[in-house]
PDB file of C-alpha atoms and ligand atoms in Angstrom:
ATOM      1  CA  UNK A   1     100.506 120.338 113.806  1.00  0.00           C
ATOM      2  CA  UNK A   2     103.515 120.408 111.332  1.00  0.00           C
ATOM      3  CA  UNK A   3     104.089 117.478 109.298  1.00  0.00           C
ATOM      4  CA  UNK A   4     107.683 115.986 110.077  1.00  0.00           C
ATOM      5  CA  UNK A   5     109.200 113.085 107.682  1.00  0.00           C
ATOM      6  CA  UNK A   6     111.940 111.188 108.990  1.00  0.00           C
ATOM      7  CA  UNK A   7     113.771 109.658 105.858  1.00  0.00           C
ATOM      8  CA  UNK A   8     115.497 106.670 105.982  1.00  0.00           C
ATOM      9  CA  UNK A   9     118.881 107.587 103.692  1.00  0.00           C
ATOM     10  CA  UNK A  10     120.429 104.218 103.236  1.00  0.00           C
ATOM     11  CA  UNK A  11     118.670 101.048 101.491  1.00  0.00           C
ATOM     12  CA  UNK A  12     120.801  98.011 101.453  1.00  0.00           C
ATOM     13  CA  UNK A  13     119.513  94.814 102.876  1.00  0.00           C
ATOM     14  CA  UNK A  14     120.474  94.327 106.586  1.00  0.00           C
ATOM     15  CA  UNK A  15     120.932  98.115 107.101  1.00  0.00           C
ATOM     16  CA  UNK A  16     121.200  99.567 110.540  1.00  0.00           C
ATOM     17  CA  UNK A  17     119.306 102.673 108.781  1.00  0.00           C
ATOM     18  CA  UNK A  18     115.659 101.202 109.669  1.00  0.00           C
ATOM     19  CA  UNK A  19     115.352 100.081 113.166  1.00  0.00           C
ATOM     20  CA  UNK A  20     117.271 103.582 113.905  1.00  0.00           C
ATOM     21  CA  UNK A  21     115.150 105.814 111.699  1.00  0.00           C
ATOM     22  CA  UNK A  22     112.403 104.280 113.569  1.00  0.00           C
ATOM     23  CA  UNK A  23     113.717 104.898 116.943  1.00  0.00           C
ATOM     24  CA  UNK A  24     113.950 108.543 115.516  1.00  0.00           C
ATOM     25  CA  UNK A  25     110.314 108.075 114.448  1.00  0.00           C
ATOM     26  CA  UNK A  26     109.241 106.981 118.005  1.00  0.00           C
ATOM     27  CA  UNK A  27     111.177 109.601 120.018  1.00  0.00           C
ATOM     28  CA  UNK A  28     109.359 113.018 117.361  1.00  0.00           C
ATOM     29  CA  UNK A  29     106.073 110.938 118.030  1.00  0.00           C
ATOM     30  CA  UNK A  30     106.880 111.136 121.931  1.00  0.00           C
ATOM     31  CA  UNK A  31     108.012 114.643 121.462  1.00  0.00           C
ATOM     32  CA  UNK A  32     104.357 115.580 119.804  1.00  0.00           C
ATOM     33  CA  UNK A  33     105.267 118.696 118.523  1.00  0.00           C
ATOM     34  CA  UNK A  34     104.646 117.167 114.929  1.00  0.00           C
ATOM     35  CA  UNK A  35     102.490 114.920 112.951  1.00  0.00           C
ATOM     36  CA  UNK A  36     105.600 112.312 112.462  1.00  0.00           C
ATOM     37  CA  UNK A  37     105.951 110.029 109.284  1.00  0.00           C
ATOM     38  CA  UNK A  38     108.474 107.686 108.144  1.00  0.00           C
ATOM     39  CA  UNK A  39     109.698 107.988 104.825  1.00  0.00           C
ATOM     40  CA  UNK A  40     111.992 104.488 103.900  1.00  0.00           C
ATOM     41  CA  UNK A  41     113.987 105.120 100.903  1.00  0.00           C
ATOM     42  CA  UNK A  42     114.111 101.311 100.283  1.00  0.00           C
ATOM     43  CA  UNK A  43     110.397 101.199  99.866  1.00  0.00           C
ATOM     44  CA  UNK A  44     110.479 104.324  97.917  1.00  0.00           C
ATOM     45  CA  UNK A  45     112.488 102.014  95.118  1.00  0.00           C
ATOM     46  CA  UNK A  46     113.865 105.510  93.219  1.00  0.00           C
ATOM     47  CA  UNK A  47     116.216 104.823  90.391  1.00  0.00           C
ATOM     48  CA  UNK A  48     118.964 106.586  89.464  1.00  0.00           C
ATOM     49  CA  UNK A  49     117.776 110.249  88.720  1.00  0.00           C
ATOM     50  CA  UNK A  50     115.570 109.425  85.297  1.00  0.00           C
ATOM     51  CA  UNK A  51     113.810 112.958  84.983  1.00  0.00           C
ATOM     52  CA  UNK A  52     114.756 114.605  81.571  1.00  0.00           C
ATOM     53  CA  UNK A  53     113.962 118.417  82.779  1.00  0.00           C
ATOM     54  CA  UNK A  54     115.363 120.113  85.594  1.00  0.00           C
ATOM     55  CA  UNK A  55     113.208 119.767  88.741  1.00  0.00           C
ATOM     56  CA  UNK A  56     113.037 123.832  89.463  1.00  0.00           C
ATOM     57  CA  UNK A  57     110.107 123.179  86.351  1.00  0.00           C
ATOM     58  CA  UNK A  58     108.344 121.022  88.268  1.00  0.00           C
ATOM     59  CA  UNK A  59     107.302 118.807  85.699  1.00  0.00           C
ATOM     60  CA  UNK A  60     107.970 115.626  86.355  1.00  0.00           C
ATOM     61  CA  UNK A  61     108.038 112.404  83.547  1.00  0.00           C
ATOM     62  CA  UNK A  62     107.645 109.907  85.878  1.00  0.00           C
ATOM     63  CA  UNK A  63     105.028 108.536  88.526  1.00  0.00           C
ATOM     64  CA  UNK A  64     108.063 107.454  90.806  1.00  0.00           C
ATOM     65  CA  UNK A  65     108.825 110.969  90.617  1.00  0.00           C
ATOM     66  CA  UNK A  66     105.450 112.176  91.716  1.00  0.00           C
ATOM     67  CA  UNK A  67     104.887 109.881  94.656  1.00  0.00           C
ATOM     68  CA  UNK A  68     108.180 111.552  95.888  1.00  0.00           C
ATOM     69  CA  UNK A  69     106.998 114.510  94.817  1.00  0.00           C
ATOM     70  CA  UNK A  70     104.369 114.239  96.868  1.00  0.00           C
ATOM     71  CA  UNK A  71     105.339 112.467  99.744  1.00  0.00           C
ATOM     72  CA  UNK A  72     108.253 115.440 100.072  1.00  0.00           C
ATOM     73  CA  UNK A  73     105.688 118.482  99.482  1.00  0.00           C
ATOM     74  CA  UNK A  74     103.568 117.309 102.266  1.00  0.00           C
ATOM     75  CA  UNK A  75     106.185 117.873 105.415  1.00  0.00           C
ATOM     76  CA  UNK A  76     107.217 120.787 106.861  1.00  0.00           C
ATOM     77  CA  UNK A  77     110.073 119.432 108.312  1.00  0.00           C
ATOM     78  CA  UNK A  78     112.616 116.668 108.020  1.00  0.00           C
ATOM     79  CA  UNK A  79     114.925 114.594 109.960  1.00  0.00           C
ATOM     80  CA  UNK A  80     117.896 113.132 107.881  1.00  0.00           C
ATOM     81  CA  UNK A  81     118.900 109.457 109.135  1.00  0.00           C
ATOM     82  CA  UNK A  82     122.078 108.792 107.367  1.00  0.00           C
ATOM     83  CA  UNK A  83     125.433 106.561 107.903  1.00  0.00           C
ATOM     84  CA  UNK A  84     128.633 107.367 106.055  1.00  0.00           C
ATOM     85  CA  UNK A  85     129.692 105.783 103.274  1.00  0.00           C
ATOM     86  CA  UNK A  86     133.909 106.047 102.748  1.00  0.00           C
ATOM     87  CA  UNK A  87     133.329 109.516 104.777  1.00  0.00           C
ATOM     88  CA  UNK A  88     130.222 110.995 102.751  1.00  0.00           C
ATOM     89  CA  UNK A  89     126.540 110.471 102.368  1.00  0.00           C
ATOM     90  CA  UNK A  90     124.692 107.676 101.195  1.00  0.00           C
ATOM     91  CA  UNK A  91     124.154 107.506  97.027  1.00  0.00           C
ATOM     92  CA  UNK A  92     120.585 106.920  97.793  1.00  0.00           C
ATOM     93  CA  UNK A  93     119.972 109.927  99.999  1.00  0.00           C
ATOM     94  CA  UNK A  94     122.044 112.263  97.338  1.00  0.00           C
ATOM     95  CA  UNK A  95     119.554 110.466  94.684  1.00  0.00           C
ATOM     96  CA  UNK A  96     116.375 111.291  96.127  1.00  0.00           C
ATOM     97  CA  UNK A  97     117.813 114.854  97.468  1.00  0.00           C
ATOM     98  CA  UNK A  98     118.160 115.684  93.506  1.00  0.00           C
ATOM     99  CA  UNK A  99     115.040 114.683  92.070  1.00  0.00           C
ATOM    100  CA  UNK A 100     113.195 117.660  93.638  1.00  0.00           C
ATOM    101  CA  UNK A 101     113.745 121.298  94.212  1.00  0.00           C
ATOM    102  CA  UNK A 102     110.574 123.375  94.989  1.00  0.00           C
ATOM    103  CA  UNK A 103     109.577 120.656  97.611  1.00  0.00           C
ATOM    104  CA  UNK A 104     112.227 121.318  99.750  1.00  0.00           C
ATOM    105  CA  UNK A 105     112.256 124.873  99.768  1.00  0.00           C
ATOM    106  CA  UNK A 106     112.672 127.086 103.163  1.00  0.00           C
ATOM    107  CA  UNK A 107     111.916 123.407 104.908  1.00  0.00           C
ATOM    108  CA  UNK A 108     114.163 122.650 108.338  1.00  0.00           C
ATOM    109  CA  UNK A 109     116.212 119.825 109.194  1.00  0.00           C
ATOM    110  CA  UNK A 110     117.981 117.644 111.726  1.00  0.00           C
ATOM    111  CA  UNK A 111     120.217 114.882 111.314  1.00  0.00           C
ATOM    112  CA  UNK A 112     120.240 111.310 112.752  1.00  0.00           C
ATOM    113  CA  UNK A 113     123.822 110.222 112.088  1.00  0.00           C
ATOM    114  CA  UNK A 114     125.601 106.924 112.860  1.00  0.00           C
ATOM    115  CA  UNK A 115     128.975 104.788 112.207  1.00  0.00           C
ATOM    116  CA  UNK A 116     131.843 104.149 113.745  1.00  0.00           C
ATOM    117  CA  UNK A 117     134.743 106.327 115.364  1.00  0.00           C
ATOM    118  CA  UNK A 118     133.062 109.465 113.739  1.00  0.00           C
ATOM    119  CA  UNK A 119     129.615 108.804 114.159  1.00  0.00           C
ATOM    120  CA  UNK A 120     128.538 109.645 110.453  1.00  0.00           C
ATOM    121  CA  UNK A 121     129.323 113.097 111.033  1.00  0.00           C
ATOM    122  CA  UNK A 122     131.260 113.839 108.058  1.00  0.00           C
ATOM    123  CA  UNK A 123     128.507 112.423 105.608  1.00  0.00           C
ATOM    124  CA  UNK A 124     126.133 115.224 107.877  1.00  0.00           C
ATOM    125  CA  UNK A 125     128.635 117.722 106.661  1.00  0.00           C
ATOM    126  CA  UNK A 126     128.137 117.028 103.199  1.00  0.00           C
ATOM    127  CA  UNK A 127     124.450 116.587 103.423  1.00  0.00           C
ATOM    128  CA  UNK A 128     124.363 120.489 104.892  1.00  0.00           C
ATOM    129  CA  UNK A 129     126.034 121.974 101.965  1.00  0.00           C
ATOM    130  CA  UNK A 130     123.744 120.085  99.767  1.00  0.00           C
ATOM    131  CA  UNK A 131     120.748 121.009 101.574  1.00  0.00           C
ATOM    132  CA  UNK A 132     121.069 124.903 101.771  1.00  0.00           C
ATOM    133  CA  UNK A 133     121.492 124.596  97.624  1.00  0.00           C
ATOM    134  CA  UNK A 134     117.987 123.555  97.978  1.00  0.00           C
ATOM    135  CA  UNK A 135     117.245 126.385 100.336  1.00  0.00           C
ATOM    136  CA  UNK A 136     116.529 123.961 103.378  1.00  0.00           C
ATOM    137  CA  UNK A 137     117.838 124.911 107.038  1.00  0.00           C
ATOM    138  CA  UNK A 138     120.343 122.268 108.140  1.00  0.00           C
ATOM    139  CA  UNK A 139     120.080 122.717 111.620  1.00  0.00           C
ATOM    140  CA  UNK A 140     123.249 122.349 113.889  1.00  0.00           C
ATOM    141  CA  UNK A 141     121.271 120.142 116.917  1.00  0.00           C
ATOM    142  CA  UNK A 142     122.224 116.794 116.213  1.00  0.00           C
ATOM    143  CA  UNK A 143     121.652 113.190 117.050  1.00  0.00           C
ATOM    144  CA  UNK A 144     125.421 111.537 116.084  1.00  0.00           C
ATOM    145  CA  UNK A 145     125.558 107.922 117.444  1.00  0.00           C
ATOM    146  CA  UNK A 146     129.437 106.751 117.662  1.00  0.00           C
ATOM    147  CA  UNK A 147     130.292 102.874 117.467  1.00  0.00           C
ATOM    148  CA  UNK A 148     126.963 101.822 116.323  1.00  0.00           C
ATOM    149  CA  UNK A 149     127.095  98.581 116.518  1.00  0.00           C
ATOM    150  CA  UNK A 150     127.305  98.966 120.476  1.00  0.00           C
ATOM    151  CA  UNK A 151     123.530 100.044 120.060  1.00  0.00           C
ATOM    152  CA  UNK A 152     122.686  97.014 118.621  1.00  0.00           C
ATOM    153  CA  UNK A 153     121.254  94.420 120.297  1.00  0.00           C
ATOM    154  CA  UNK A 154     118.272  91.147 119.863  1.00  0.00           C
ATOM    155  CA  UNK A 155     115.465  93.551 119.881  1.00  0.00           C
ATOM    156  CA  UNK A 156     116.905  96.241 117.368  1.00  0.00           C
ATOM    157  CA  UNK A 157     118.317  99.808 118.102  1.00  0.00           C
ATOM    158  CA  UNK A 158     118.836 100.247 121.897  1.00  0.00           C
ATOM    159  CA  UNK A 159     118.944 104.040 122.633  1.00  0.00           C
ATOM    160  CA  UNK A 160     120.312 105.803 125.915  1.00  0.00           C
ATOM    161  CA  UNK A 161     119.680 109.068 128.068  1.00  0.00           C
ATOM    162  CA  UNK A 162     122.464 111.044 125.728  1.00  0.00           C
ATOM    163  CA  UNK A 163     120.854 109.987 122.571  1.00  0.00           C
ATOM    164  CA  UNK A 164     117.249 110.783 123.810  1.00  0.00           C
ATOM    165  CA  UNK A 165     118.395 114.177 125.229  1.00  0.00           C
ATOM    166  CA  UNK A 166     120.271 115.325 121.891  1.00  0.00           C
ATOM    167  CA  UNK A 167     116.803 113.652 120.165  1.00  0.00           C
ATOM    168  CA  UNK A 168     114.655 116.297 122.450  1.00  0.00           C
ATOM    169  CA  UNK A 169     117.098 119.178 121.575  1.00  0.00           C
ATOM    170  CA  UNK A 170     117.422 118.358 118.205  1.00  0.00           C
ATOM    171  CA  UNK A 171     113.369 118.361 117.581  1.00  0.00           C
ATOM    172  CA  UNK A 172     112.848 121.364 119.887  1.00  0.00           C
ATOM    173  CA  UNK A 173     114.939 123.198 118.068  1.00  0.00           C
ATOM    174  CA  UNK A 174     113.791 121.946 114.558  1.00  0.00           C
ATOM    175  CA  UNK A 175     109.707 122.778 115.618  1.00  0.00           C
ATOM    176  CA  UNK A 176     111.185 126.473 115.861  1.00  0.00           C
ATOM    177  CA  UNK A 177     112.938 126.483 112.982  1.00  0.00           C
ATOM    178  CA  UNK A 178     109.459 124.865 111.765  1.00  0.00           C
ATOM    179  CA  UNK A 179     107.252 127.685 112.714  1.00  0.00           C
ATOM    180  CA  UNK A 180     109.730 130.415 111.772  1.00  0.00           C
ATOM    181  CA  UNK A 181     110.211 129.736 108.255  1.00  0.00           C
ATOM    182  CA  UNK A 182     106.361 129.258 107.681  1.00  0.00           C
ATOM    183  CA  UNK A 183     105.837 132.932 106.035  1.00  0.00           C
ATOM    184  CA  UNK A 184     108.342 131.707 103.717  1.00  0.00           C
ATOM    185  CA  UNK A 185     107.230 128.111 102.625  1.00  0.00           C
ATOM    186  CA  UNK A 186     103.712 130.121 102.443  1.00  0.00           C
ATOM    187  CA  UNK A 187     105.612 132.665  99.780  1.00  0.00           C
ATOM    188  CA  UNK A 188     107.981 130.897  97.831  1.00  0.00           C
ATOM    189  CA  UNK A 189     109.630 132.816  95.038  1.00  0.00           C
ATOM    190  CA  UNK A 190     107.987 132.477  91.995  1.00  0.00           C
ATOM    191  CA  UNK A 191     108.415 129.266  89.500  1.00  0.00           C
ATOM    192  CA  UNK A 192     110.574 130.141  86.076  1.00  0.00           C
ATOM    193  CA  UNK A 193     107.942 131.386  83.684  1.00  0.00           C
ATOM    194  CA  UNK A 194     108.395 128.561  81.188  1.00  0.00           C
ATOM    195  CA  UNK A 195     110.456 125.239  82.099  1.00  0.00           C
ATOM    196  CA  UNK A 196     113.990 125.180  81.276  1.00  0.00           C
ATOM    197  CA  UNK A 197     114.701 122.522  77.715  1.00  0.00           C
ATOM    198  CA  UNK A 198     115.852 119.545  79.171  1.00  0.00           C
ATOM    199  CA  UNK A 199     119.918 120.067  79.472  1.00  0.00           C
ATOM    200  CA  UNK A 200     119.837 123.684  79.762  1.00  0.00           C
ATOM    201  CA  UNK A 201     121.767 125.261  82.103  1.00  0.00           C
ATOM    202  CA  UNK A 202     119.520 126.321  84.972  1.00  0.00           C
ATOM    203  CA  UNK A 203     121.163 129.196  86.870  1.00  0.00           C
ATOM    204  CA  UNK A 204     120.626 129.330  90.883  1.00  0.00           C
ATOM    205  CA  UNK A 205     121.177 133.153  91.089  1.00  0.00           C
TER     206      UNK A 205
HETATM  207  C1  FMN B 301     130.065 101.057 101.507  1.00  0.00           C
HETATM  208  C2  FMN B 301     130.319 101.296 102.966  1.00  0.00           C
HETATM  209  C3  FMN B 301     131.181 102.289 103.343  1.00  0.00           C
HETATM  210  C4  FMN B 301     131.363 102.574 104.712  1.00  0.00           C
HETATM  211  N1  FMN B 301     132.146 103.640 105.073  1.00  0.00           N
HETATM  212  C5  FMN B 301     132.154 104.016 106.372  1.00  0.00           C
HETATM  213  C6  FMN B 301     132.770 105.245 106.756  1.00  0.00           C
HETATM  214  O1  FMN B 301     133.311 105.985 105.966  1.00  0.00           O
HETATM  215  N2  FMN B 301     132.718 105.605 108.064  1.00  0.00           N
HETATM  216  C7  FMN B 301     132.093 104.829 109.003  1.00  0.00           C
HETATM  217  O2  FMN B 301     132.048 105.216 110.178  1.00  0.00           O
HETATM  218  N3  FMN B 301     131.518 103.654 108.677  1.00  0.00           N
HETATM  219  C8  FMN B 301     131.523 103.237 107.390  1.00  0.00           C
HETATM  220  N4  FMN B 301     130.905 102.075 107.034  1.00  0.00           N
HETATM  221  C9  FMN B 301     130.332 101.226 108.086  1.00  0.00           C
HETATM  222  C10 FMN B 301     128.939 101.726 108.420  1.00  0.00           C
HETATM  223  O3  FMN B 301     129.001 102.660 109.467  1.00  0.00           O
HETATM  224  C11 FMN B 301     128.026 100.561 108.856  1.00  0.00           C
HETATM  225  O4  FMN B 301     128.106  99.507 107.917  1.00  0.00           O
HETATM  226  C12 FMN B 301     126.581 101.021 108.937  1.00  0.00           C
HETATM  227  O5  FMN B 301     125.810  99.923 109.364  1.00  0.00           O
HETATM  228  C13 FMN B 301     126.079 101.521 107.580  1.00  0.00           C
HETATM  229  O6  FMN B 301     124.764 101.984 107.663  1.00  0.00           O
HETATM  230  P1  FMN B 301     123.553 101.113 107.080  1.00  0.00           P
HETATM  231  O7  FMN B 301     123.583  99.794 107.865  1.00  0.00           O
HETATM  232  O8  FMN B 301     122.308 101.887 107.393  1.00  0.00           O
HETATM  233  O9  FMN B 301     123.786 100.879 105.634  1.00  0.00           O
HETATM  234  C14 FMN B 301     130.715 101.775 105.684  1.00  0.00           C
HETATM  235  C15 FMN B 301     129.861 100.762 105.268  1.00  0.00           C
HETATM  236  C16 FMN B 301     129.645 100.526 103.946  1.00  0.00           C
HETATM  237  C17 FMN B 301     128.665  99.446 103.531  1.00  0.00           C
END
């Protein structure tokens, strides 16, 4: 089965992020097209990008870096669970978006958004654009969960039919998505012969 991580994008204390990343956990495991994992950002604990070379080398100075690394190389697939921040994405998610490159490549994903009036959809937007730098497949099935705080309740997150039908559409259509770009996750283009000097210009085309 493919591996899907759900991250977790924002990390302060108290955040609304957890209990509904792990709602969004729940409902892939129910789905069982994938082997689901959740991948907290908080736990994580990434600094402020520290790597001195580009990450299209690779080569990586830290062991933060590697656990991500690692962690990131092992899905297939990804759900996004983000709020907005002042109408964009989280710093954190942006962070740990930037420490990689070749560990995201040709990899799908879906987006679990939340806020108020606009549901964290304009911090989604901004998250695609990044994402297709990094030659991942934003997909446009959703999840986008309006007035959050309506959700929340004594016990945590409290879903609804909408939510879990957008969640089924969302993670049918991101299992395609999984299986069709397989040839190319299997045949990625091939790493620059030697790494680029830390603070060279790396160029994308
Ligand atoms: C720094 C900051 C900026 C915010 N900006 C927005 C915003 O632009 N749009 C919005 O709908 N909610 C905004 N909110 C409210 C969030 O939707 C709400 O606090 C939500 O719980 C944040 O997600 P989190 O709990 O996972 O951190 C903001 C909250 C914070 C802390």
């Amino acid at each position: 089965m493919p591996k899907l991580h759900v991250v977790v994008g924002s990390t302060r204390p108290g955040r609304l992020g957890l209990p509904i990343g792990q709602w969004a956990a729940q409902a892939a495991k129910e789905h069982a097209g994938f082997d689901v994992e959740l991948a907290d950002l908080a736990e994580l604990g990434l600094p402020l990008l520290d790597e001195p070379g580009h990450p299209r080398a690779g080569l990586y100075a830290h062991e933060h870096t590697r656990r991500w690394s690692a962690t990131v190389d092992e899905a297939d697939a990804f759900v996004f669970v983000t709020p907005e921040y002042n109408s964009g994405p989280p710093a954190a998610l942006l962070n740990a978006l930037s420490f990689l490159y070749g560990e995201w490549l040709y990899k799908p994903v879906g987006f679990v958004s939340y806020g108020g009036v606009a549901a964290g959809l304009r911090s989604v937007q901004v998250l695609k654009q990044v994402a297709t730098a990094l030659k991942m497949m934003p997909i446009p099935e959703s999840v986008a969960i309006p007035f959050v705080f309506k959700h929340m309740g004594e016990g945590g997150f409290r879903t609804d039919a909408p939510l879990e039908a957008a969640a089924t559409m969302m993670l049918d259509e991101l299992l395609r998505w999984t299986e069709a770009l397989r040839p190319l996750r299997l045949n990625p283009p091939p790493a620059p012969a030697a790494p680029p000097a830390p603070g060279a210009p790396v160029s994308r085309v």
